[in-house]
C-alpha cells in the first residue's frame, strides 16, 4: 500500500525518485469511506482523473483568452492532450457504460455513496476501474470487497485491457488468473526481485532461489 501511494505521488519517498516515464498513473481507491458524501458521478469523475483534466483544460482556456502568450499556449496544448486522453467529453457515456458493466444499471449517478449498500459501493469502485484511462492503473487489494461475480468481471477486464496494472493482492486465485509478472519486495530491504512469470511459476522459481 505504501509503495503504491509513493508511485501515485500521495507519499514522498524517504530516498530516491519516482520516474513514470511520461505515462499517466492512477491509484484506484477501494476503501470508499472518505467518499461517502460524493455522488456516484463525482466519485468516478475524480478517481479516474477526469475531473482534474477537465478543470485544467477549463483554466487553460480562460488563461489564453486573457493572455495568449507562448507559455500559456503551451500550457493549453498540454491541457488539451490530457483532456483528450482522459476522454473528458465522453465521460457521461463512459460512466453509464461502466456502471452497466459493473451491474449497477439501477443505481442513480446522483446518489451519494454513503446511501449505497456495501456491495453497491464495491461495484462502484469496480466501475471506476472500468472507466479509467490511466496508462498504468494501481490496484490495492481490489478483490477484498467484491463478490465472486465482481471478481470475475475484474479478472476479465484486467486480462483483456491494453493498459498496465500494478496490483497488490493476497488473493492467490486472482493473481493466478491475471498476473504475468511478479515483483517481490525483499524482506532485508535490499531491493526487489522480478519474475516474468505467472503466480504458480513464480512460487516455484522463488523456492528454487531460496535454496540456491
mmCIF file of C-alpha atoms in Angstrom, residues 5 29-38 43 46 113-114 121:
data_model
loop_
_atom_site.group_PDB
_atom_site.id
_atom_site.type_symbol
_atom_site.label_atom_id
_atom_site.label_comp_id
_atom_site.label_asym_id
_atom_site.label_seq_id
_atom_site.Cartn_x
_atom_site.Cartn_y
_atom_site.Cartn_z
ATOM 1 C CA UNK A 5 0.944 5.619 -2.636
ATOM 2 C CA UNK A 29 -9.476 3.651 -4.281
ATOM 3 C CA UNK A 30 -11.039 0.540 -2.767
ATOM 4 C CA UNK A 31 -11.939 1.920 0.674
ATOM 5 C CA UNK A 32 -14.642 4.482 -0.072
ATOM 6 C CA UNK A 33 -15.229 5.823 3.452
ATOM 7 C CA UNK A 34 -13.695 9.180 2.536
ATOM 8 C CA UNK A 35 -16.099 9.443 -0.406
ATOM 9 C CA UNK A 36 -19.420 8.779 1.306
ATOM 10 C CA UNK A 37 -20.561 12.370 0.671
ATOM 11 C CA UNK A 38 -19.721 12.102 -3.029
ATOM 12 C CA UNK A 43 -16.556 9.798 -7.239
ATOM 13 C CA UNK A 46 -12.472 12.322 -9.505
ATOM 14 C CA UNK A 113 -22.063 6.616 -1.994
ATOM 15 C CA UNK A 114 -22.961 6.624 1.707
ATOM 16 C CA UNK A 121 -20.113 0.597 -3.208
#
